[in-house]
Coordinates of C-alpha atoms (C1' of nucleotides) in Angstrom, one line a residue:
Chain A
M309 CA 136.0 93.7 162.6
V310 CA 138.8 92.1 164.7
S311 CA 139.4 88.5 165.1
I312 CA 138.5 86.8 168.3
H313 CA 142.0 85.9 169.4
R314 CA 143.0 89.5 168.8
R315 CA 140.2 90.7 170.9
I316 CA 141.1 88.4 173.8
F317 CA 144.7 89.5 173.5
E318 CA 143.7 93.1 173.7
D319 CA 141.3 92.7 176.5
I320 CA 143.8 91.0 178.7
E321 CA 146.6 93.4 177.6
A322 CA 144.4 96.4 178.6
R323 CA 143.8 94.9 182.0
I324 CA 147.5 94.4 182.5
M325 CA 148.5 97.8 181.4
S326 CA 145.8 99.5 183.5
R327 CA 147.0 97.4 186.5
A328 CA 143.5 96.1 186.9
W329 CA 145.4 92.8 186.9
P330 CA 148.7 93.6 188.6
P331 CA 151.9 91.5 188.3
G332 CA 151.3 88.1 189.8
H333 CA 147.6 88.1 189.2
R334 CA 146.3 84.8 187.8
I335 CA 144.7 85.1 184.4
P336 CA 141.6 83.0 183.9
F337 CA 142.3 79.5 182.7
E338 CA 141.9 78.7 179.1
H339 CA 138.6 76.8 179.7
E340 CA 137.2 79.8 181.6
L341 CA 138.1 82.1 178.7
V342 CA 136.5 79.6 176.3
Q343 CA 133.3 80.0 178.3
E344 CA 133.5 83.7 178.4
Y345 CA 134.2 84.3 174.7
Q346 CA 132.3 81.3 173.4
C347 CA 135.1 80.1 171.2
S348 CA 137.4 77.1 170.9
R349 CA 140.4 76.5 173.2
M350 CA 142.8 76.9 170.2
T351 CA 141.6 80.5 169.8
V352 CA 142.2 81.3 173.4
N353 CA 145.5 79.5 173.3
K354 CA 146.6 81.6 170.4
A355 CA 145.9 84.8 172.3
L356 CA 147.6 83.7 175.5
S357 CA 150.6 82.3 173.6
A358 CA 151.0 85.7 172.0
L359 CA 151.0 87.4 175.3
A360 CA 153.5 85.0 176.7
A361 CA 155.8 85.5 173.6
R362 CA 155.8 89.1 174.4
G363 CA 156.7 88.5 178.0
M364 CA 153.5 90.0 179.4
I365 CA 152.4 86.8 181.0
I366 CA 154.1 83.7 182.3
R367 CA 152.4 80.3 181.7
R368 CA 153.0 77.2 183.7
R369 CA 151.3 73.8 183.2
K370 CA 149.0 72.7 185.9
V371 CA 149.4 76.1 187.6
G372 CA 148.0 78.7 185.2
S373 CA 149.0 82.0 183.6
F374 CA 150.2 85.0 185.5
V375 CA 150.8 88.6 184.8
A376 CA 154.6 88.9 184.5
A377 CA 156.6 90.9 187.0
R378 CA 158.4 94.0 185.8
Q379 CA 156.4 94.7 182.7
I380 CA 158.7 97.5 182.7
D381 CA 159.9 99.9 180.2
R382 CA 161.1 97.5 177.7
T383 CA 162.3 99.3 174.7
V384 CA 163.4 98.0 171.4
M385 CA 166.3 99.9 169.8
D386 CA 167.3 99.4 166.3
I387 CA 171.0 99.6 166.2
Q388 CA 172.1 99.6 162.7
D389 CA 175.3 99.5 160.8
I390 CA 176.5 103.1 160.4
S391 CA 176.7 103.2 156.7
T392 CA 173.3 101.6 156.3
E393 CA 171.8 104.1 158.7
A394 CA 173.3 107.1 157.0
E395 CA 172.1 105.8 153.6
L396 CA 168.5 105.3 154.9
A397 CA 168.5 108.8 156.2
G398 CA 169.7 110.1 152.9
H399 CA 173.1 111.2 154.1
D400 CA 176.4 110.7 152.6
H401 CA 178.7 108.3 154.3
S402 CA 182.5 107.8 154.0
Y403 CA 185.1 106.1 156.0
R404 CA 188.8 105.4 156.1
I405 CA 190.9 102.7 157.7
L406 CA 193.2 104.1 160.4
M407 CA 194.8 100.8 161.3
R408 CA 194.6 97.2 160.2
K409 CA 196.8 94.6 161.8
I410 CA 196.9 90.9 162.7
E411 CA 198.0 90.1 166.2
A412 CA 197.6 87.7 169.1
L413 CA 195.0 88.3 171.7
D414 CA 196.5 89.7 174.9
A415 CA 195.5 88.4 178.3
A416 CA 193.4 91.3 179.5
T417 CA 191.3 91.5 176.3
A418 CA 191.0 87.8 176.2
T419 CA 189.4 87.7 179.6
Q420 CA 187.1 90.5 178.7
L421 CA 185.9 88.7 175.6
G422 CA 185.9 85.3 177.2
E423 CA 188.2 83.9 174.5
P424 CA 191.6 82.2 174.9
T425 CA 194.7 84.3 175.2
G426 CA 196.9 84.2 172.1
A427 CA 194.0 83.6 169.6
E428 CA 194.7 85.3 166.3
I429 CA 192.7 88.4 165.7
L430 CA 192.4 91.2 163.2
R431 CA 192.4 94.6 164.8
L432 CA 190.8 97.4 162.8
H433 CA 190.4 101.1 163.5
C434 CA 188.2 103.0 161.3
L435 CA 186.9 106.6 161.1
H436 CA 183.4 107.2 159.8
A437 CA 182.1 110.5 158.5
V438 CA 178.6 111.5 157.6
D439 CA 178.2 114.4 155.2
G440 CA 181.9 115.0 155.6
K441 CA 181.8 115.4 159.3
P442 CA 183.5 112.8 161.6
N443 CA 180.7 110.9 163.2
A444 CA 182.2 107.7 164.7
L445 CA 185.4 106.0 165.6
E446 CA 185.2 102.3 165.2
R447 CA 187.6 100.0 167.1
R448 CA 187.1 96.4 166.1
I449 CA 188.5 93.0 166.8
I450 CA 187.7 90.1 164.5
M451 CA 188.4 86.6 165.5
L452 CA 190.2 85.1 162.6
A453 CA 189.4 81.6 163.6
M454 CA 185.7 82.4 163.1
V455 CA 186.2 84.6 160.0
P456 CA 189.2 83.3 158.1
S457 CA 188.3 85.3 155.0
A458 CA 188.9 88.6 156.9
R459 CA 192.6 87.8 156.7
T460 CA 192.8 88.8 153.1
E461 CA 190.0 91.4 153.0
S462 CA 191.3 95.0 152.8
F463 CA 187.9 96.7 153.7
A464 CA 188.8 99.4 151.2
S465 CA 185.4 99.4 149.5
V466 CA 183.1 97.8 152.1
P467 CA 183.1 99.0 155.7
P468 CA 183.9 96.2 158.1
G469 CA 180.5 96.3 159.9
K470 CA 178.6 95.8 156.7
W471 CA 181.1 93.2 155.4
L472 CA 180.7 91.1 158.5
L473 CA 177.0 91.4 158.4
D474 CA 176.9 90.1 154.9
M475 CA 179.6 87.4 155.3
V476 CA 179.1 85.9 158.7
P477 CA 175.9 84.7 160.4
W478 CA 175.7 85.3 164.1
S479 CA 173.4 83.9 166.7
K480 CA 173.7 86.2 169.6
A481 CA 174.6 89.8 170.2
R482 CA 175.2 91.9 173.2
H483 CA 175.1 95.7 173.3
V484 CA 176.3 98.1 175.9
I485 CA 175.9 101.8 175.8
R486 CA 178.2 104.0 177.8
A487 CA 179.2 107.6 178.1
V488 CA 182.9 108.4 178.2
S489 CA 185.0 111.4 177.9
A490 CA 187.0 111.7 174.7
D491 CA 190.8 111.3 175.3
A492 CA 193.1 113.5 173.3
A493 CA 193.5 111.1 170.3
T494 CA 189.8 110.4 170.1
A495 CA 188.9 114.1 170.3
R496 CA 191.4 114.9 167.5
L497 CA 190.0 112.3 165.2
L498 CA 186.4 113.2 165.9
E499 CA 187.2 116.9 165.6
T500 CA 185.8 117.8 168.9
E501 CA 187.1 119.0 172.3
R502 CA 189.2 116.8 174.5
G503 CA 187.0 115.7 177.4
E504 CA 183.8 116.0 175.3
A505 CA 181.2 113.5 176.3
C506 CA 181.0 110.6 173.8
L507 CA 178.3 108.0 173.4
T508 CA 180.0 104.6 173.0
L509 CA 178.3 101.5 171.7
V510 CA 180.0 98.3 172.5
R511 CA 178.8 95.2 170.6
Q512 CA 180.0 91.7 170.9
T513 CA 178.6 89.1 168.5
W514 CA 178.7 85.4 168.9
Q515 CA 178.0 82.3 166.8
N516 CA 177.4 79.2 168.8
S517 CA 179.0 80.8 171.8
R518 CA 182.2 81.6 170.0
T519 CA 182.9 85.3 169.6
V520 CA 182.9 86.5 166.0
T521 CA 183.6 90.1 166.5
Y522 CA 183.9 92.8 169.2
V523 CA 183.5 96.4 168.4
E524 CA 183.5 99.8 170.1
I525 CA 181.9 102.6 168.2
I526 CA 182.5 106.0 169.7
H527 CA 180.2 108.8 168.7
P528 CA 180.6 112.5 169.6
G529 CA 177.9 113.2 172.1
D530 CA 176.7 116.4 170.4
R531 CA 176.0 114.6 167.1
F532 CA 174.5 111.3 168.1
Q533 CA 171.8 109.6 170.2
F534 CA 169.9 106.3 170.4
A535 CA 166.2 106.2 170.4
G536 CA 163.6 103.5 170.9
D537 CA 159.8 103.3 171.1
F538 CA 157.6 101.0 173.0
H539 CA 154.0 100.3 172.1
P540 CA 152.6 97.5 174.1
S541 CA 150.4 95.9 171.5
E542 CA 152.5 96.8 168.5
K543 CA 152.3 94.1 165.9
G544 CA 155.6 93.1 164.3
A545 CA 157.3 95.4 161.8
M546 CA 155.0 96.1 159.0
D547 CA 155.1 97.4 155.5
Q548 CA 158.7 96.7 155.0
L549 CA 158.9 95.0 151.7
P550 CA 158.1 95.6 148.1
R551 CA 154.9 95.0 146.3
R552 CA 156.7 92.7 144.0
S553 CA 159.8 90.9 144.9
A554 CA 162.6 89.0 143.4
S555 CA 162.8 85.4 144.3
Chain B
M337 CA 162.7 66.9 171.5
V338 CA 161.5 70.1 169.9
S339 CA 158.1 70.7 168.5
I340 CA 157.6 70.7 164.8
H341 CA 156.5 74.3 164.6
R342 CA 159.6 75.3 166.6
R343 CA 161.8 73.4 164.2
I344 CA 160.3 75.0 161.2
F345 CA 160.7 78.4 162.9
E346 CA 164.3 77.7 163.6
D347 CA 165.2 76.3 160.2
I348 CA 163.8 79.3 158.5
E349 CA 165.3 81.7 161.0
A350 CA 168.7 80.1 160.5
R351 CA 168.5 80.6 156.7
I352 CA 167.5 84.2 157.2
M353 CA 170.3 84.9 159.7
S354 CA 172.9 83.2 157.5
R355 CA 171.8 85.2 154.5
A356 CA 171.1 82.0 152.6
W357 CA 167.7 83.6 152.2
P358 CA 168.4 87.3 151.8
P359 CA 165.9 90.1 152.3
G360 CA 163.2 89.9 149.7
H361 CA 163.6 86.2 149.2
R362 CA 160.3 84.3 149.0
I363 CA 159.8 81.7 151.6
P364 CA 158.1 78.5 150.5
F365 CA 154.4 78.5 150.5
E366 CA 152.6 77.0 153.5
H367 CA 151.5 74.0 151.4
E368 CA 155.1 73.4 150.3
L369 CA 156.3 73.4 153.9
V370 CA 153.5 71.0 154.7
Q371 CA 154.9 68.6 152.1
E372 CA 158.5 69.1 153.3
Y373 CA 157.8 68.6 157.0
Q374 CA 154.9 66.2 156.6
C375 CA 152.7 68.1 159.0
S376 CA 149.4 70.0 158.9
R377 CA 149.1 73.5 157.6
M378 CA 148.2 74.8 161.1
T379 CA 151.6 73.8 162.3
V380 CA 153.4 75.5 159.5
N381 CA 151.1 78.5 160.0
K382 CA 152.1 78.8 163.6
A383 CA 155.8 78.9 162.7
L384 CA 155.4 81.5 160.0
S385 CA 153.1 83.6 162.1
A386 CA 155.7 83.7 164.8
L387 CA 158.3 84.8 162.3
A388 CA 156.0 87.5 161.1
A389 CA 155.2 88.7 164.6
R390 CA 158.9 89.1 165.1
G391 CA 159.2 91.1 162.0
M392 CA 161.6 88.6 160.3
I393 CA 159.2 88.0 157.5
I394 CA 156.4 89.8 155.8
R395 CA 153.3 87.8 154.7
R396 CA 150.8 88.8 152.0
R397 CA 147.8 86.9 150.9
K398 CA 147.9 85.5 147.5
V399 CA 151.5 86.6 147.2
G400 CA 153.5 84.7 149.8
S401 CA 155.9 85.3 152.6
F402 CA 159.2 87.2 152.2
V403 CA 162.3 87.8 154.2
A404 CA 161.9 91.3 155.7
A405 CA 164.3 94.0 154.9
R406 CA 166.6 95.3 157.7
Q407 CA 166.8 92.3 159.9
I408 CA 169.1 94.5 161.7
D409 CA 170.5 94.4 165.1
R410 CA 167.4 94.9 167.1
T411 CA 168.2 94.9 170.7
V412 CA 165.8 94.9 173.6
M413 CA 166.8 97.0 176.5
D414 CA 165.1 96.8 179.9
I415 CA 165.0 100.2 181.2
Q416 CA 163.9 100.1 184.8
D417 CA 162.9 102.4 187.5
I418 CA 166.1 103.3 189.4
S419 CA 164.9 102.1 192.8
T420 CA 163.5 98.9 191.5
E421 CA 166.7 98.2 189.7
A422 CA 168.9 98.8 192.7
E423 CA 166.6 96.6 194.8
L424 CA 166.9 93.8 192.4
A425 CA 170.7 94.0 192.3
G426 CA 170.7 94.0 196.1
H427 CA 171.9 97.5 196.6
D428 CA 170.7 100.1 198.9
H429 CA 168.8 103.0 197.3
S430 CA 167.9 106.4 198.7
Y431 CA 166.8 109.7 197.2
R432 CA 165.9 113.2 198.1
I433 CA 163.7 115.8 196.5
L434 CA 165.6 118.8 195.4
M435 CA 162.7 120.7 193.9
R436 CA 159.0 120.4 193.7
K437 CA 156.9 123.1 192.2
I438 CA 153.8 123.6 190.2
E439 CA 154.0 125.9 187.2
A440 CA 152.7 126.6 183.7
L441 CA 154.4 125.0 180.7
D442 CA 156.6 127.5 178.9
A443 CA 156.5 127.7 175.1
A444 CA 159.9 126.1 174.4
T445 CA 159.2 123.0 176.5
A446 CA 155.6 122.8 175.3
T447 CA 156.8 122.5 171.7
Q448 CA 159.4 119.9 172.7
L449 CA 156.7 117.8 174.4
G450 CA 154.0 118.4 171.9
E451 CA 151.7 119.8 174.5
P452 CA 149.9 123.2 174.7
T453 CA 151.8 126.1 176.2
G454 CA 150.5 127.1 179.7
A455 CA 149.4 123.6 180.7
E456 CA 149.8 123.0 184.4
I457 CA 152.7 120.8 185.3
L458 CA 154.5 119.6 188.3
R459 CA 158.2 120.0 188.0
L460 CA 160.3 117.7 190.2
H461 CA 164.1 117.4 190.7
C462 CA 165.4 114.5 192.5
L463 CA 168.8 113.0 193.4
H464 CA 169.2 109.3 193.7
A465 CA 172.0 107.5 195.4
V466 CA 172.9 103.8 195.4
D467 CA 174.9 102.5 198.3
G468 CA 175.3 106.1 199.5
K469 CA 176.9 107.3 196.3
P470 CA 175.0 109.7 194.0
N471 CA 173.9 107.8 191.0
A472 CA 171.4 109.8 189.1
L473 CA 169.8 113.2 188.8
E474 CA 166.2 113.1 187.8
R475 CA 164.4 116.0 186.2
R476 CA 160.8 115.3 185.7
I477 CA 157.7 117.0 184.4
I478 CA 154.3 115.6 185.2
M479 CA 151.2 116.8 183.4
L480 CA 148.8 117.5 186.1
A481 CA 145.8 117.3 183.8
M482 CA 146.7 113.6 183.3
V483 CA 147.7 112.9 186.8
P484 CA 145.7 115.1 189.1
S485 CA 146.6 113.1 192.2
A486 CA 150.3 114.2 191.8
R487 CA 149.2 117.6 193.0
T488 CA 149.0 116.5 196.6
E489 CA 151.6 113.8 196.6
S490 CA 154.8 114.8 198.4
F491 CA 156.9 111.9 197.0
A492 CA 158.6 111.7 200.4
S493 CA 158.3 108.0 200.7
V494 CA 157.9 106.7 197.2
P495 CA 160.1 107.9 194.4
P496 CA 158.2 109.6 191.6
G497 CA 159.2 107.0 188.9
K498 CA 157.8 104.2 191.0
W499 CA 154.8 106.1 192.1
L500 CA 153.8 107.0 188.5
L501 CA 154.3 103.4 187.4
D502 CA 151.9 102.2 190.1
M503 CA 149.4 105.0 189.7
V504 CA 149.1 105.7 186.0
P505 CA 148.7 103.4 183.1
W506 CA 150.5 104.4 179.9
S507 CA 150.1 103.2 176.4
K508 CA 153.3 104.3 174.7
A509 CA 156.8 105.3 175.7
R510 CA 159.8 106.8 173.9
H511 CA 163.3 106.5 175.1
V512 CA 166.3 108.5 174.0
I513 CA 169.9 107.9 175.2
R514 CA 172.4 110.6 175.0
A515 CA 175.9 111.5 176.2
V516 CA 176.3 115.0 177.7
S517 CA 179.0 116.7 179.6
A518 CA 178.1 117.6 183.2
D519 CA 177.6 121.3 183.8
A520 CA 178.8 122.8 187.1
A521 CA 175.5 122.2 189.0
T522 CA 175.1 118.7 187.8
A523 CA 178.7 117.8 188.6
R524 CA 178.4 119.1 192.1
L525 CA 175.2 117.1 192.8
L526 CA 176.6 113.9 191.3
E527 CA 179.9 114.4 193.1
T528 CA 181.9 114.2 189.9
E529 CA 184.1 116.5 187.8
R530 CA 182.6 119.3 185.8
G531 CA 182.7 118.3 182.1
E532 CA 182.5 114.6 183.0
A533 CA 180.6 112.5 180.5
C534 CA 177.1 111.7 181.6
L535 CA 174.7 109.1 180.2
T536 CA 171.3 110.7 179.9
L537 CA 168.1 108.8 179.5
V538 CA 165.1 110.8 178.3
R539 CA 161.7 109.2 178.6
Q540 CA 158.4 110.5 177.5
T541 CA 155.3 108.5 178.3
W542 CA 151.9 108.9 176.8
Q543 CA 148.4 107.7 177.4
N544 CA 146.2 107.9 174.4
S545 CA 148.5 110.4 172.7
R546 CA 148.5 112.7 175.7
T547 CA 151.8 113.1 177.5
V548 CA 151.7 111.8 181.1
T549 CA 155.3 112.5 182.1
Y550 CA 158.6 113.6 180.7
V551 CA 161.8 112.8 182.5
E552 CA 165.5 113.2 182.1
I553 CA 167.7 110.9 184.2
I554 CA 171.3 111.9 184.2
H555 CA 173.8 109.3 185.3
P556 CA 177.5 109.8 185.8
G557 CA 179.2 108.0 183.0
D558 CA 181.8 106.3 185.1
R559 CA 179.1 104.6 187.2
F560 CA 176.5 103.6 184.7
Q561 CA 175.7 101.9 181.4
F562 CA 172.8 100.3 179.5
A563 CA 173.0 96.8 178.3
G564 CA 170.8 94.6 176.1
D565 CA 171.0 91.2 174.5
F566 CA 169.6 89.9 171.3
H567 CA 169.1 86.2 170.6
P568 CA 167.2 85.8 167.4
S569 CA 165.0 83.0 168.5
E570 CA 164.8 83.9 172.1
K571 CA 161.4 83.1 173.6
G572 CA 159.7 85.7 175.7
A573 CA 161.0 86.6 179.1
M574 CA 161.1 83.5 181.3
D575 CA 161.3 82.7 184.9
Q576 CA 160.0 85.9 186.2
L577 CA 157.4 84.8 188.5
P578 CA 156.9 83.0 191.8
R579 CA 156.4 79.3 192.2
R580 CA 153.2 80.2 194.0
S581 CA 151.4 83.3 193.5
A582 CA 148.7 85.3 195.1
S583 CA 145.3 85.5 193.4
Chain C
dG311 C1' 159.7 63.0 208.9
dA312 C1' 161.3 61.5 203.7
dC313 C1' 160.2 59.2 199.6
dC314 C1' 157.6 57.2 195.8
dC315 C1' 153.4 56.5 193.1
dG316 C1' 149.5 57.6 190.7
dC317 C1' 145.7 61.0 190.0
dT318 C1' 144.2 65.3 188.2
dT319 C1' 144.5 69.8 186.2
dT320 C1' 146.5 72.9 183.0
dT321 C1' 149.1 74.1 179.2
dG322 C1' 151.5 72.5 174.8
dT323 C1' 151.2 70.5 170.4
dC324 C1' 149.1 68.5 166.5
dT325 C1' 145.5 67.2 163.0
dA326 C1' 141.9 67.6 159.5
dT327 C1' 138.6 70.5 158.0
dA328 C1' 136.2 74.6 156.8
dC329 C1' 135.3 79.1 155.2
dA330 C1' 136.8 84.1 154.8
dA331 C1' 139.6 87.8 153.1
dA332 C1' 142.9 89.7 150.0
dT333 C1' 144.6 90.1 145.6
dA334 C1' 147.4 89.0 141.2
dG335 C1' 146.4 87.7 136.9
dA336 C1' 143.2 86.4 133.3
dT337 C1' 139.2 87.5 130.9
dA338 C1' 135.4 90.0 129.0
dC339 C1' 133.8 94.2 127.7
dA340 C1' 133.2 99.1 126.4
Chain D
dT1475 C1' 143.2 101.1 125.1
dG1476 C1' 141.4 101.1 129.5
dT1477 C1' 138.2 99.1 132.9
dA1478 C1' 135.3 96.1 135.2
dT1479 C1' 134.6 91.3 136.5
dC1480 C1' 135.8 86.7 137.4
dT1481 C1' 139.0 83.1 139.1
dA1482 C1' 142.5 80.9 141.3
dT1483 C1' 145.9 81.1 144.9
dT1484 C1' 147.6 82.2 149.4
dT1485 C1' 147.2 83.5 153.9
dG1486 C1' 144.0 84.4 158.1
dT1487 C1' 140.9 82.6 161.3
dA1488 C1' 138.3 79.3 163.7
dT1489 C1' 136.6 74.5 165.2
dA1490 C1' 136.5 70.0 167.6
dG1491 C1' 139.0 66.5 169.0
dA1492 C1' 143.1 64.1 170.5
dC1493 C1' 147.1 63.0 173.1
dA1494 C1' 151.5 64.6 175.5
dA1495 C1' 154.1 66.9 179.0
dA1496 C1' 154.6 69.3 183.4
dA1497 C1' 153.6 69.6 187.9
dG1498 C1' 150.7 70.2 192.2
dC1499 C1' 148.6 67.1 195.4
dG1500 C1' 147.3 63.3 198.1
dG1501 C1' 148.1 58.8 199.8
dG1502 C1' 150.8 55.1 201.1
dT1503 C1' 155.1 53.1 202.8
dC1504 C1' 159.2 53.0 205.3

DNA sequence: GACCCGCTTTTGTCTATACAAATAGATACA
DNA sequence: TGTATCTATTTGTATAGACAAAAGCGGGTC
């Protein structure tokens, strides 16, 4: 037994996925669906709102609801902190700090980050290993104005990615994935060949439109990949938490 | 002026993002939030349901609502068809078919796809160029049992990615992003150096747990990247459709 | 033509109420 | 002690009604 709003949701979704209702097609008005399903408008509204929240339809007052353009391959990738990820997979994770220094933001990088030249930053380089094998080179910039406590943190016992996640709230993140060839220094650190293809994840994190941190994480291409699934009507993440839970 | 359910949503979200309410923390019961915000339970329910749909909280009857584990960096990447993407960006797109043949699925590939050995497939190789410059090498397998009409389609005027998207509904997709070094043949086709880092997107698409198509799209690393944003409280995709719209 | 005003339609939000489903915890019983 | 049953609590779903906000549309005026 499924609920009515769920059935409406799925009926419409099926028609969108099968292209019976192509992009741009107008979905019946709420009052029409009320007639069709013999239910209240709130119920219909709940179904349509859910479709809108997923970006499958666009709703406009006085105009109607329409199948969204480009209901493309939208994939959700879980991009985790390296140490957390390794832990979850049951692998051993270690890291060591290669560099840690406080400096002023140079002009080129400042432009790239959209922050003022000369701002005080903490620059960190860090090598991660999983099960003893080098797995990632992390090059990070932390804006000290946004994270003053980083000034005195050595990151000897907590990796910077995890530490920041625990210490600093962020409101927006941007990820870029690139393939680059390893230069000599990178290859040496990652114990791979010079010129070897590397998968680089760049992440910039903001809080209220001020950059918190910018990081490049360079993985050897033969030991790493990103994966993501897409199920159209997937409900949110399920079964994540304990039966009983601490307050 | 924001709606009440939106404010409740954002208040709770902010506490989750800031770790004021860490994973596992019990969120106030609906009736408590009703008191706090002086609104009806339906309004509170709407806010909490939205948080649950996003996977930020887990709700269980008689128990309560809890902050979900791993409210990680979940990023949404729009992975589009190459030709559509180029069009949207205002670039010129062309392609040519390098290979097109019907064959039986060999054992190794069959295992990889999770399909029976010997199944009839259409194998397609295709070179895409944007503004005259090679931009992607596409290696595709189409399961003819699922897409019989592909047997007679030449793909001379519509690229296979687009054609499939228009012809065949799919219910699930999986994406993998990898970095690989170009072998000699790939490098020649993409007009780049042998060994150059390439960004490879692998996509497998299913309908009702039967594979529809499997494709590897190999981009030269110096001309391509994937990007995705994450705003926690982002509402669904907006502004996608026309002012006026056909039926 | 351009501009403003008011009408109408559609979606957005909210309320108060009701009952159903799940289930932790208490209670009764073997 | 273990087990079945009851009870209270919390979330899930649905309803009918109300008003607000956005925006297309037509009419009027200049």
